[in-house]
Structure formats: C-alpha cells, structure tokens
CSV table of C-alpha atoms in Angstrom, one decimal:
chain,number,residue,atom,x,y,z
Q,1,MET,CA,81.7,115.8,71.9
Q,2,SER,CA,81.1,115.7,75.6
Q,3,GLN,CA,77.6,116.3,77.0
Q,4,PRO,CA,77.2,119.5,79.0
Q,5,SER,CA,76.3,119.0,82.6
Q,6,ASN,CA,75.5,122.5,83.6
Q,7,ILE,CA,71.8,123.3,83.2
Q,8,ASP,CA,72.5,126.7,81.6
Q,9,ASP,CA,74.7,125.1,79.0
Q,10,ILE,CA,72.1,122.5,78.3
Q,11,VAL,CA,69.4,125.2,77.8
Q,12,HIS,CA,71.6,127.0,75.3
Q,13,ARG,CA,72.3,123.7,73.5
Q,14,HIS,CA,68.6,123.1,73.3
Q,15,ALA,CA,67.9,126.7,72.0
Q,16,ARG,CA,70.5,126.2,69.3
Q,17,ALA,CA,68.8,122.9,68.4
Q,18,VAL,CA,65.5,124.8,68.0
Q,19,LEU,CA,67.1,127.3,65.7
Q,20,ALA,CA,68.7,124.5,63.6
Q,21,MET,CA,65.5,122.4,63.7
Q,22,ASP,CA,67.7,119.5,65.0
Q,23,ILE,CA,64.8,117.1,65.5
Q,24,GLY,CA,67.0,114.3,66.9
Q,25,ARG,CA,68.3,116.7,69.7
Q,26,LEU,CA,64.8,118.0,70.3
Q,27,MET,CA,63.4,114.5,70.7
Q,28,LYS,CA,66.1,113.8,73.4
Q,29,ASP,CA,65.5,117.1,75.2
Q,30,LEU,CA,61.7,117.0,75.3
Q,31,THR,CA,59.5,114.5,77.0
Q,32,PRO,CA,56.6,113.3,74.8
Q,33,GLU,CA,54.2,115.2,77.1
Q,34,ALA,CA,56.1,118.5,76.7
Q,35,MET,CA,56.4,118.0,72.9
Q,36,GLY,CA,52.6,117.3,72.7
Q,37,LYS,CA,51.8,120.4,74.6
Q,38,LEU,CA,54.0,122.6,72.4
Q,39,ARG,CA,52.4,121.1,69.2
Q,40,ALA,CA,49.0,121.9,70.6
Q,41,SER,CA,50.1,125.5,71.3
Q,42,ALA,CA,49.4,128.5,69.0
Q,43,LEU,CA,52.4,127.6,66.9
Q,44,GLY,CA,51.4,124.1,66.1
Q,45,ASP,CA,53.8,122.2,63.8
Q,46,ALA,CA,54.6,125.4,61.8
Q,47,VAL,CA,57.6,126.8,63.5
Q,48,PRO,CA,58.7,129.9,61.6
Q,49,ALA,CA,62.3,130.4,60.4
Q,50,LEU,CA,64.2,131.6,63.4
Q,51,SER,CA,67.3,133.9,63.5
Q,52,GLY,CA,68.2,133.9,67.2
Q,53,TYR,CA,67.1,133.4,70.8
Q,54,GLU,CA,67.5,135.1,74.2
Q,55,VAL,CA,67.2,133.6,77.6
Q,56,LEU,CA,64.8,136.1,79.4
Q,57,ASP,CA,64.5,134.4,82.8
Q,58,HIS,CA,65.7,131.5,84.9
Q,59,ARG,CA,64.5,130.5,88.3
Q,60,ARG,CA,64.6,127.4,90.4
Q,61,ASP,CA,61.4,125.6,91.5
Q,62,GLY,CA,62.4,122.8,93.9
Q,63,GLY,CA,64.8,120.6,92.0
Q,64,ASP,CA,63.5,121.9,88.7
Q,65,HIS,CA,64.6,124.9,86.7
Q,66,LEU,CA,62.2,127.2,84.8
Q,67,TYR,CA,63.5,129.0,81.8
Q,68,ASP,CA,61.8,131.6,79.6
Q,69,VAL,CA,63.5,131.7,76.2
Q,70,LYS,CA,62.4,134.1,73.4
Q,71,TYR,CA,63.0,132.8,69.9
Q,72,ILE,CA,63.4,135.6,67.4
Q,73,GLY,CA,62.1,135.4,63.8
Q,74,PRO,CA,59.3,136.8,61.6
Q,75,THR,CA,57.1,135.9,64.5
Q,76,SER,CA,58.9,135.9,67.8
Q,77,PHE,CA,57.7,133.8,70.6
Q,78,THR,CA,58.6,133.0,74.2
Q,79,VAL,CA,58.6,129.5,75.6
Q,80,ARG,CA,58.5,128.7,79.3
Q,81,ALA,CA,60.1,125.3,79.9
Q,82,ARG,CA,60.4,123.3,83.0
Q,83,TRP,CA,63.6,121.3,83.1
Q,84,SER,CA,63.8,118.3,85.4
Q,85,GLN,CA,66.3,115.5,85.8
Q,86,THR,CA,64.7,112.3,84.6
Q,87,GLY,CA,66.8,109.2,84.3
Q,88,GLY,CA,69.9,111.2,85.1
Q,89,GLU,CA,69.4,113.6,82.2
Q,90,TRP,CA,68.0,117.1,82.1
Q,91,ARG,CA,64.9,117.2,80.0
Q,92,VAL,CA,62.0,119.5,79.4
Q,93,VAL,CA,59.0,117.9,81.2
Q,94,ASP,CA,56.6,120.8,80.6
Q,95,ALA,CA,56.6,123.7,78.2
Q,96,GLU,CA,54.2,126.4,77.0
Q,97,VAL,CA,54.3,129.4,74.6
Q,98,ILE,CA,53.7,132.3,76.9
Q,99,ALA,CA,54.0,135.1,74.3
Q,100,ALA,CA,54.0,135.5,70.6
Q,101,ASP,CA,54.4,138.7,68.6
Q,102,PRO,CA,55.9,140.1,65.4
Q,103,ALA,CA,59.7,140.6,65.7
C-alpha cells in the first residue's frame, strides 16, 4: 500500500489508527515528545473505546498544519495536533487534549 502524501489523507489515516489502536502506526506518526504530552494529559494511558472521529478544524501555521480532531466514544475528546515535516515525513510534533466531554 502506498503512503499518502497529502496532509489531509495522513491526518485521516492517523485518526483511523487511533480508532483501531494501531500502536505501530501511532509510534510512526507521533514524536516521542508528542506521545509523552498526550500520556500526561487527562486521558493518560486509558483511552476509551472509540466509535468515530471528526476533523473539526485545520489551519496552517508557517510550514506546519494544526488539526483539531474530535474522537467519539463514551467519553469524547478533542486533540489539537501540530503536524510538521521531520525527516521527509509528516509527524505530530506537539499534541494536547483541548476538550473532553461525555458523548
């Protein structure tokens, strides 16, 4: 399977990996710093079972792209992720949970 090159496609691939808890894909998409920041968030290591996602916002910030993605489940939450090209690959270099609420 070819790798997507369009940042929108990559963000959707990443969101599907979150839903599937595809740890291998997530490890490739997230820098260690971004992963550590998410683990330290209110969600910690206990990510609830998720049923879907919705891209709420996308904007450019210099060469980076900021995406707000809402993950839907028993507890829905929104992650703001900064995607940047590092080593020729789009990766999440910073991320934070900006909202959490019952679905």
